[in-house]
mmCIF file of C-alpha atoms in Angstrom:
data_model
loop_
_atom_site.group_PDB
_atom_site.id
_atom_site.type_symbol
_atom_site.label_atom_id
_atom_site.label_comp_id
_atom_site.label_asym_id
_atom_site.label_seq_id
_atom_site.Cartn_x
_atom_site.Cartn_y
_atom_site.Cartn_z
ATOM 1 C CA MET A 1 -153.556 80.362 30.333
ATOM 2 C CA MET A 2 -156.865 81.459 32.589
ATOM 3 C CA ASN A 3 -156.262 78.326 35.026
ATOM 4 C CA PHE A 4 -152.741 79.733 35.609
ATOM 5 C CA LYS A 5 -153.784 82.800 36.122
ATOM 6 C CA GLY A 6 -156.359 81.474 38.690
ATOM 7 C CA ALA A 7 -153.418 79.597 40.395
ATOM 8 C CA ARG A 8 -151.429 82.854 40.846
ATOM 9 C CA ALA A 9 -154.466 84.784 42.457
ATOM 10 C CA HIS A 10 -154.832 82.268 45.056
ATOM 11 C CA LYS A 11 -153.457 82.910 48.431
ATOM 12 C CA PHE A 12 -151.001 80.474 50.442
ATOM 13 C CA ALA A 13 -151.892 82.083 53.417
ATOM 14 C CA GLU A 14 -155.365 80.973 52.950
ATOM 15 C CA SER A 15 -154.340 77.063 52.617
ATOM 16 C CA PRO A 16 -156.982 74.703 54.386
ATOM 17 C CA VAL A 17 -153.803 72.911 55.980
ATOM 18 C CA LEU A 18 -152.958 76.535 57.777
ATOM 19 C CA LYS A 19 -155.895 77.045 59.322
ATOM 20 C CA LEU A 20 -155.954 73.465 61.229
ATOM 21 C CA ARG A 21 -155.339 74.614 64.945
ATOM 22 C CA LEU A 22 -152.908 72.458 67.072
ATOM 23 C CA PRO A 23 -154.229 71.530 70.926
ATOM 24 C CA ALA A 24 -152.361 74.082 72.811
ATOM 25 C CA TRP A 25 -150.758 70.952 75.355
ATOM 26 C CA ARG A 26 -149.197 69.751 72.531
ATOM 27 C CA SER A 27 -146.955 72.806 72.240
ATOM 28 C CA ARG A 28 -146.602 73.436 75.923
ATOM 29 C CA LEU A 29 -145.275 69.356 76.006
ATOM 30 C CA MET A 30 -142.833 69.743 73.567
ATOM 31 C CA GLY A 31 -141.199 73.068 75.245
ATOM 32 C CA LEU A 32 -141.062 71.231 78.787
ATOM 33 C CA LEU A 33 -139.459 68.572 77.099
ATOM 34 C CA ILE A 34 -136.718 70.534 75.465
ATOM 35 C CA VAL A 35 -136.170 72.339 78.798
ATOM 36 C CA GLY A 36 -135.903 68.994 80.957
ATOM 37 C CA GLY A 37 -133.360 67.530 78.035
ATOM 38 C CA PHE A 38 -131.103 70.833 78.669
ATOM 39 C CA ALA A 39 -131.631 70.602 82.256
ATOM 40 C CA LEU A 40 -130.598 67.045 82.143
ATOM 41 C CA LEU A 41 -127.432 67.860 79.715
ATOM 42 C CA ILE A 42 -126.455 70.875 82.493
ATOM 43 C CA GLY A 43 -126.920 68.703 85.099
ATOM 44 C CA ARG A 44 -124.466 66.029 83.792
ATOM 45 C CA SER A 45 -122.095 68.337 82.965
ATOM 46 C CA PHE A 46 -121.987 69.783 86.460
ATOM 47 C CA TYR A 47 -121.807 66.103 87.942
ATOM 48 C CA LEU A 48 -118.673 64.982 85.404
ATOM 49 C CA GLN A 49 -116.923 68.289 85.398
ATOM 50 C CA VAL A 50 -117.397 69.663 89.208
ATOM 51 C CA LEU A 51 -118.593 66.486 91.606
ATOM 52 C CA ASN A 52 -117.387 63.833 89.821
ATOM 53 C CA ASN A 53 -114.478 64.770 87.788
ATOM 54 C CA ASP A 54 -112.092 61.993 88.038
ATOM 55 C CA PHE A 55 -112.582 59.996 85.498
ATOM 56 C CA LEU A 56 -112.421 62.758 82.718
ATOM 57 C CA GLN A 57 -109.317 64.150 84.313
ATOM 58 C CA GLU A 58 -107.667 60.607 83.893
ATOM 59 C CA LYS A 59 -108.899 60.222 80.401
ATOM 60 C CA GLY A 60 -107.269 63.977 79.368
ATOM 61 C CA GLU A 61 -103.816 63.375 81.242
ATOM 62 C CA SER A 62 -103.934 59.952 79.391
ATOM 63 C CA ARG A 63 -103.793 62.150 76.109
ATOM 64 C CA TYR A 64 -100.251 64.059 76.938
ATOM 65 C CA LYS A 65 -99.126 63.042 80.490
ATOM 66 C CA ARG A 66 -96.600 59.952 80.615
ATOM 67 C CA GLU A 67 -94.776 58.220 83.731
ATOM 68 C CA LEU A 68 -91.311 57.867 82.615
ATOM 69 C CA GLU A 69 -89.072 55.375 84.866
ATOM 70 C CA ILE A 70 -86.062 56.949 86.374
ATOM 71 C CA SER A 71 -83.413 53.638 86.232
ATOM 72 C CA ALA A 72 -81.457 52.926 89.536
ATOM 73 C CA SER A 73 -78.179 52.113 89.492
ATOM 74 C CA ARG A 74 -76.838 48.638 90.753
ATOM 75 C CA GLY A 75 -74.460 48.010 93.418
ATOM 76 C CA ARG A 76 -71.064 48.030 93.241
ATOM 77 C CA ILE A 77 -68.763 44.977 94.524
ATOM 78 C CA ALA A 78 -65.767 45.361 95.546
ATOM 79 C CA ASP A 79 -62.929 43.274 97.279
ATOM 80 C CA ARG A 80 -61.997 43.381 100.700
ATOM 81 C CA ASN A 81 -59.544 46.545 100.320
ATOM 82 C CA GLY A 82 -61.795 48.557 98.414
ATOM 83 C CA ASP A 83 -60.725 47.452 94.656
ATOM 84 C CA VAL A 84 -63.921 47.530 92.400
ATOM 85 C CA LEU A 85 -64.311 44.791 90.971
ATOM 86 C CA ALA A 86 -68.272 45.008 89.342
ATOM 87 C CA VAL A 87 -69.700 48.805 88.818
ATOM 88 C CA SER A 88 -72.633 50.008 86.230
ATOM 89 C CA THR A 89 -71.864 52.330 83.495
ATOM 90 C CA PRO A 90 -75.009 54.952 81.927
ATOM 91 C CA MET A 91 -75.922 53.403 78.561
ATOM 92 C CA LYS A 92 -78.884 54.449 76.257
ATOM 93 C CA SER A 93 -81.380 51.901 75.409
ATOM 94 C CA VAL A 94 -83.342 53.068 71.884
ATOM 95 C CA TRP A 95 -87.095 52.096 71.660
ATOM 96 C CA ALA A 96 -90.058 53.204 69.213
ATOM 97 C CA VAL A 97 -93.837 53.039 68.934
ATOM 98 C CA PRO A 98 -94.523 51.782 65.398
ATOM 99 C CA ALA A 99 -97.825 53.135 65.239
ATOM 100 C CA GLU A 100 -96.020 56.576 65.695
ATOM 101 C CA ALA A 101 -92.861 56.134 64.113
ATOM 102 C CA ARG A 102 -93.327 57.593 60.342
ATOM 103 C CA LEU A 103 -89.792 57.840 59.359
ATOM 104 C CA THR A 104 -88.604 59.035 55.895
ATOM 105 C CA PRO A 105 -86.280 56.425 53.937
ATOM 106 C CA GLN A 106 -83.626 58.916 54.656
ATOM 107 C CA GLN A 107 -84.510 58.815 58.351
ATOM 108 C CA THR A 108 -84.738 55.254 58.345
ATOM 109 C CA GLN A 109 -81.145 55.221 56.710
ATOM 110 C CA GLN A 110 -79.503 57.286 59.030
ATOM 111 C CA LEU A 111 -80.993 55.553 62.437
ATOM 112 C CA ALA A 112 -80.044 52.033 60.985
ATOM 113 C CA ALA A 113 -76.502 53.657 60.224
ATOM 114 C CA LEU A 114 -76.519 55.083 64.180
ATOM 115 C CA LEU A 115 -77.847 51.556 65.636
ATOM 116 C CA GLU A 116 -75.335 49.441 63.255
ATOM 117 C CA MET A 117 -78.334 47.854 61.927
ATOM 118 C CA ASP A 118 -79.596 46.718 58.474
ATOM 119 C CA ALA A 119 -82.030 49.194 57.113
ATOM 120 C CA LYS A 120 -84.574 46.056 56.125
ATOM 121 C CA GLU A 121 -84.327 44.906 59.596
ATOM 122 C CA LEU A 122 -85.069 48.001 61.062
ATOM 123 C CA ALA A 123 -88.142 49.007 58.376
ATOM 124 C CA ARG A 124 -89.219 45.601 59.705
ATOM 125 C CA ARG A 125 -89.303 46.268 63.751
ATOM 126 C CA LEU A 126 -90.455 49.941 62.994
ATOM 127 C CA ALA A 127 -93.626 48.008 60.699
ATOM 128 C CA SER A 128 -94.419 45.821 64.087
ATOM 129 C CA ASP A 129 -97.979 45.758 65.073
ATOM 130 C CA LYS A 130 -96.822 45.636 68.631
ATOM 131 C CA SER A 131 -97.193 49.108 70.889
ATOM 132 C CA PHE A 132 -93.741 49.300 71.618
ATOM 133 C CA VAL A 133 -90.475 47.907 70.793
ATOM 134 C CA PHE A 134 -86.865 47.721 71.565
ATOM 135 C CA LEU A 135 -84.825 49.123 68.274
ATOM 136 C CA LYS A 136 -81.464 48.713 70.765
ATOM 137 C CA ARG A 137 -80.244 48.481 74.355
ATOM 138 C CA GLN A 138 -77.252 49.670 75.704
ATOM 139 C CA LEU A 139 -75.947 51.780 73.474
ATOM 140 C CA PRO A 140 -72.904 54.467 74.746
ATOM 141 C CA PRO A 141 -74.445 57.766 75.426
ATOM 142 C CA GLU A 142 -72.665 59.612 72.546
ATOM 143 C CA ILE A 143 -74.732 57.660 70.321
ATOM 144 C CA GLY A 144 -77.741 58.295 72.075
ATOM 145 C CA ASP A 145 -77.242 61.818 72.094
ATOM 146 C CA ARG A 146 -76.922 61.464 68.192
ATOM 147 C CA ILE A 147 -80.238 59.769 67.753
ATOM 148 C CA ALA A 148 -81.942 62.590 70.304
ATOM 149 C CA ALA A 149 -80.382 64.941 67.703
ATOM 150 C CA LEU A 150 -82.522 63.256 64.867
ATOM 151 C CA LYS A 151 -85.758 64.369 66.851
ATOM 152 C CA LEU A 152 -87.441 61.828 65.055
ATOM 153 C CA PRO A 153 -91.378 60.771 65.419
ATOM 154 C CA GLY A 154 -92.086 57.742 67.963
ATOM 155 C CA VAL A 155 -88.600 57.184 68.490
ATOM 156 C CA GLY A 156 -87.234 57.549 72.422
ATOM 157 C CA LEU A 157 -84.646 56.702 74.239
ATOM 158 C CA ASP A 158 -83.984 55.470 77.984
ATOM 159 C CA LYS A 159 -81.065 55.524 80.116
ATOM 160 C CA GLU A 160 -80.206 52.040 81.707
ATOM 161 C CA TYR A 161 -77.047 50.640 83.034
ATOM 162 C CA ARG A 162 -74.645 48.089 82.123
ATOM 163 C CA ARG A 163 -72.344 45.896 84.386
ATOM 164 C CA TYR A 164 -68.401 46.533 83.360
ATOM 165 C CA TYR A 165 -65.743 44.287 85.209
ATOM 166 C CA PRO A 166 -62.458 46.127 85.673
ATOM 167 C CA THR A 167 -60.723 42.902 86.625
ATOM 168 C CA GLY A 168 -62.066 40.590 83.697
ATOM 169 C CA GLU A 169 -61.683 37.111 83.444
ATOM 170 C CA MET A 170 -59.506 37.048 86.753
ATOM 171 C CA THR A 171 -62.475 37.071 88.822
ATOM 172 C CA ALA A 172 -65.430 35.866 86.674
ATOM 173 C CA HIS A 173 -65.919 32.993 88.404
ATOM 174 C CA VAL A 174 -66.363 34.775 91.580
ATOM 175 C CA VAL A 175 -68.236 38.103 90.635
ATOM 176 C CA GLY A 176 -70.307 36.263 87.841
ATOM 177 C CA PHE A 177 -72.656 38.062 85.714
ATOM 178 C CA THR A 178 -75.950 40.085 84.630
ATOM 179 C CA GLY A 179 -78.136 40.001 82.039
ATOM 180 C CA VAL A 180 -79.413 42.801 79.572
ATOM 181 C CA ASP A 181 -81.967 43.815 81.995
ATOM 182 C CA ASP A 182 -79.148 44.260 84.885
ATOM 183 C CA LYS A 183 -80.103 41.184 86.486
ATOM 184 C CA GLY A 184 -78.102 38.734 88.347
ATOM 185 C CA LEU A 185 -77.377 35.392 86.680
ATOM 186 C CA GLU A 186 -73.920 34.026 87.982
ATOM 187 C CA GLY A 187 -71.873 34.320 90.723
ATOM 188 C CA VAL A 188 -72.088 36.884 93.341
ATOM 189 C CA GLU A 189 -74.354 38.804 91.156
ATOM 190 C CA LEU A 190 -77.160 36.190 91.214
ATOM 191 C CA ALA A 191 -76.250 35.381 95.126
ATOM 192 C CA PHE A 192 -76.599 39.045 96.325
ATOM 193 C CA GLN A 193 -79.315 40.075 93.580
ATOM 194 C CA PRO A 194 -82.102 41.142 96.348
ATOM 195 C CA GLN A 195 -79.123 43.810 97.989
ATOM 196 C CA LEU A 196 -77.467 44.896 94.786
ATOM 197 C CA LEU A 197 -80.507 45.576 92.597
ATOM 198 C CA GLY A 198 -81.682 49.049 92.673
ATOM 199 C CA HIS A 199 -85.279 50.113 92.865
ATOM 200 C CA PRO A 200 -86.505 52.205 89.639
ATOM 201 C CA GLY A 201 -88.223 55.589 90.282
ATOM 202 C CA SER A 202 -90.323 57.584 88.283
ATOM 203 C CA ARG A 203 -91.195 61.109 86.676
ATOM 204 C CA SER A 204 -94.607 62.338 85.243
ATOM 205 C CA VAL A 205 -93.952 64.457 81.748
ATOM 206 C CA ILE A 206 -96.069 66.359 79.402
ATOM 207 C CA LYS A 207 -95.280 64.887 75.679
ATOM 208 C CA ASP A 208 -96.803 66.374 72.294
ATOM 209 C CA ARG A 209 -98.107 64.148 69.254
ATOM 210 C CA ARG A 210 -94.950 63.131 68.207
ATOM 211 C CA GLY A 211 -94.351 61.986 71.770
ATOM 212 C CA GLN A 212 -91.413 64.425 72.268
ATOM 213 C CA ILE A 213 -91.158 65.494 75.769
ATOM 214 C CA VAL A 214 -92.244 69.115 75.851
ATOM 215 C CA GLU A 215 -92.286 69.472 79.836
ATOM 216 C CA ASP A 216 -91.428 68.083 82.983
ATOM 217 C CA VAL A 217 -94.681 67.794 85.382
ATOM 218 C CA GLY A 218 -92.416 66.708 88.440
ATOM 219 C CA SER A 219 -90.522 63.904 90.210
ATOM 220 C CA ILE A 220 -92.890 61.202 91.684
ATOM 221 C CA ARG A 221 -90.422 58.579 92.902
ATOM 222 C CA PRO A 222 -86.831 59.375 93.218
ATOM 223 C CA PRO A 223 -84.740 56.236 92.450
ATOM 224 C CA GLN A 224 -82.877 53.884 95.077
ATOM 225 C CA ASP A 225 -79.468 52.952 93.996
ATOM 226 C CA GLY A 226 -78.634 49.040 95.150
ATOM 227 C CA LYS A 227 -76.323 48.560 98.141
ATOM 228 C CA ASP A 228 -72.959 47.945 97.525
ATOM 229 C CA ILE A 229 -71.101 44.582 98.403
ATOM 230 C CA ARG A 230 -67.868 44.135 99.620
ATOM 231 C CA LEU A 231 -66.282 40.660 99.334
ATOM 232 C CA ALA A 232 -63.228 38.697 101.489
ATOM 233 C CA LEU A 233 -61.821 38.467 98.423
ATOM 234 C CA ASP A 234 -58.184 40.264 98.233
ATOM 235 C CA SER A 235 -57.672 40.805 94.582
ATOM 236 C CA LYS A 236 -53.774 40.823 94.810
ATOM 237 C CA ILE A 237 -53.924 37.392 96.093
ATOM 238 C CA GLN A 238 -56.616 36.540 93.295
ATOM 239 C CA TYR A 239 -54.390 37.850 90.671
ATOM 240 C CA LEU A 240 -51.630 35.695 92.066
ATOM 241 C CA ALA A 241 -53.853 32.429 92.249
ATOM 242 C CA TYR A 242 -54.839 33.255 88.837
ATOM 243 C CA SER A 243 -51.367 33.755 87.076
ATOM 244 C CA HIS A 244 -49.905 30.708 88.433
ATOM 245 C CA LEU A 245 -52.600 28.357 87.738
ATOM 246 C CA LYS A 246 -52.755 29.527 84.181
ATOM 247 C CA GLN A 247 -49.012 28.854 84.001
ATOM 248 C CA ALA A 248 -49.117 25.586 85.816
ATOM 249 C CA VAL A 249 -51.860 24.535 83.525
ATOM 250 C CA SER A 250 -49.753 25.634 80.572
ATOM 251 C CA GLU A 251 -46.894 24.151 81.156
ATOM 252 C CA HIS A 252 -48.373 20.605 82.350
ATOM 253 C CA LYS A 253 -50.657 20.806 79.620
ATOM 254 C CA ALA A 254 -53.755 20.029 81.900
ATOM 255 C CA LYS A 255 -57.172 20.441 80.113
ATOM 256 C CA ALA A 256 -58.647 22.718 82.974
ATOM 257 C CA GLY A 257 -57.452 23.576 86.565
ATOM 258 C CA GLY A 258 -58.867 25.362 90.045
ATOM 259 C CA ALA A 259 -57.731 26.693 93.073
ATOM 260 C CA VAL A 260 -58.856 28.314 96.373
ATOM 261 C CA VAL A 261 -56.958 30.038 98.535
ATOM 262 C CA LEU A 262 -58.070 30.544 102.741
ATOM 263 C CA ASP A 263 -57.911 32.313 105.439
ATOM 264 C CA ALA A 264 -56.587 29.521 107.556
ATOM 265 C CA LYS A 265 -57.941 31.602 111.007
ATOM 266 C CA THR A 266 -61.150 32.827 110.034
ATOM 267 C CA GLY A 267 -62.249 30.823 106.710
ATOM 268 C CA GLU A 268 -62.714 33.342 104.750
ATOM 269 C CA VAL A 269 -61.920 32.957 100.858
ATOM 270 C CA LEU A 270 -58.895 35.107 99.872
ATOM 271 C CA ALA A 271 -58.998 33.999 96.165
ATOM 272 C CA LEU A 272 -60.748 31.550 94.124
ATOM 273 C CA VAL A 273 -59.765 30.868 90.690
ATOM 274 C CA ASN A 274 -60.390 28.308 87.430
ATOM 275 C CA TRP A 275 -58.912 27.523 84.333
ATOM 276 C CA PRO A 276 -60.552 27.975 81.475
ATOM 277 C CA THR A 277 -62.374 30.797 82.093
ATOM 278 C CA TYR A 278 -63.954 33.630 80.169
ATOM 279 C CA ASN A 279 -64.118 37.366 79.789
ATOM 280 C CA PRO A 280 -67.484 38.708 81.727
ATOM 281 C CA ASN A 281 -67.773 41.860 79.506
ATOM 282 C CA ASN A 282 -67.745 40.165 76.209
ATOM 283 C CA ARG A 283 -70.008 36.700 76.439
ATOM 284 C CA GLU A 284 -70.170 36.244 72.905
ATOM 285 C CA ARG A 285 -68.549 33.070 72.371
ATOM 286 C CA LEU A 286 -69.101 31.880 75.992
ATOM 287 C CA THR A 287 -68.990 28.019 76.482
ATOM 288 C CA GLY A 288 -69.928 25.528 79.176
ATOM 289 C CA ALA A 289 -66.541 24.464 79.727
ATOM 290 C CA GLN A 290 -65.489 28.045 80.397
ATOM 291 C CA LEU A 291 -68.375 28.653 82.800
ATOM 292 C CA ARG A 292 -68.068 25.840 84.988
ATOM 293 C CA ASN A 293 -66.756 26.831 88.363
ATOM 294 C CA ARG A 294 -64.636 23.932 89.157
ATOM 295 C CA ALA A 295 -63.119 25.025 92.242
ATOM 296 C CA LEU A 296 -66.612 24.568 93.699
ATOM 297 C CA THR A 297 -68.279 21.840 91.368
ATOM 298 C CA ASP A 298 -65.480 19.315 91.038
ATOM 299 C CA THR A 299 -63.992 16.826 93.618
ATOM 300 C CA TYR A 300 -60.714 15.065 93.447
ATOM 301 C CA GLU A 301 -58.565 13.507 95.845
ATOM 302 C CA PRO A 302 -55.714 15.289 97.126
ATOM 303 C CA GLY A 303 -52.606 14.409 95.241
ATOM 304 C CA SER A 304 -49.702 15.111 92.750
ATOM 305 C CA VAL A 305 -52.455 16.873 90.714
ATOM 306 C CA LEU A 306 -52.106 19.713 93.008
ATOM 307 C CA LYS A 307 -48.402 20.002 93.935
ATOM 308 C CA PRO A 308 -47.208 21.991 90.865
ATOM 309 C CA PHE A 309 -50.296 24.648 91.513
ATOM 310 C CA THR A 310 -48.718 24.163 95.577
ATOM 311 C CA ILE A 311 -45.046 24.778 94.893
ATOM 312 C CA ALA A 312 -45.872 27.840 92.702
ATOM 313 C CA LEU A 313 -47.674 29.560 95.038
ATOM 314 C CA ALA A 314 -44.985 28.749 97.906
ATOM 315 C CA LEU A 315 -42.443 30.745 95.623
#
């Protein structure tokens, strides 16, 4: 007990450790180092935020600012009288960012029903490790509006165009068709691709963390639509040639046929038809025989094989 009382009687301030005196230059050096560190931080902050803020500005904008592509319409194709043979109609494409597309099972079912897809296939695409995936392209605008109304996180829509051919199979081998990316693959669509193809524009928008557009910053570059092409083809003569060729092939039970109508004075092609042909608006069952442009690729000696069709045109 006496030892305990003696310990309590000892004063903490009289500890030998506290009586040690450190050199004055050490405290001054530490103070200078601390002040120097703060000066470096302030100088660095001033350099990054005032003198050279492009890097930080770019990194900051990348978190919320996006540049969206504005689709350009492909040029129209018309005959010599101005009748439209090919025109672009606005459609919608649905895309997703899998890392942000956290959909509930109910939302997945709703989206799959609108896209006419299997729910398991849709879930597989949304679980992809890619940074961007297309869910479905070239949807009717009304379907796109219904999908947009769901406000699904990580799911967006873009405007694109789908080619429509009013004359269908009658001018298929002349006009040709385009692919899903609106690029010419056959006929005039391919031959005049540089003129018909438009140049897309872009606009800057601000998006929230769910990928939804909250503000338009402004248009950067307006789109430039493709140029229209007018052919020497006459759709009325084309129709007569097509209907008579189809009738002649059927009457004579021929496997195929082709015909070309030229202007004797100018050499212009007024009509070019083939049978069998195809519907460029629906190419799901397109075969090589249908795609073959016999009027240009096949060679025949003039003779009786051409007589039935010549008589039909004369009538």
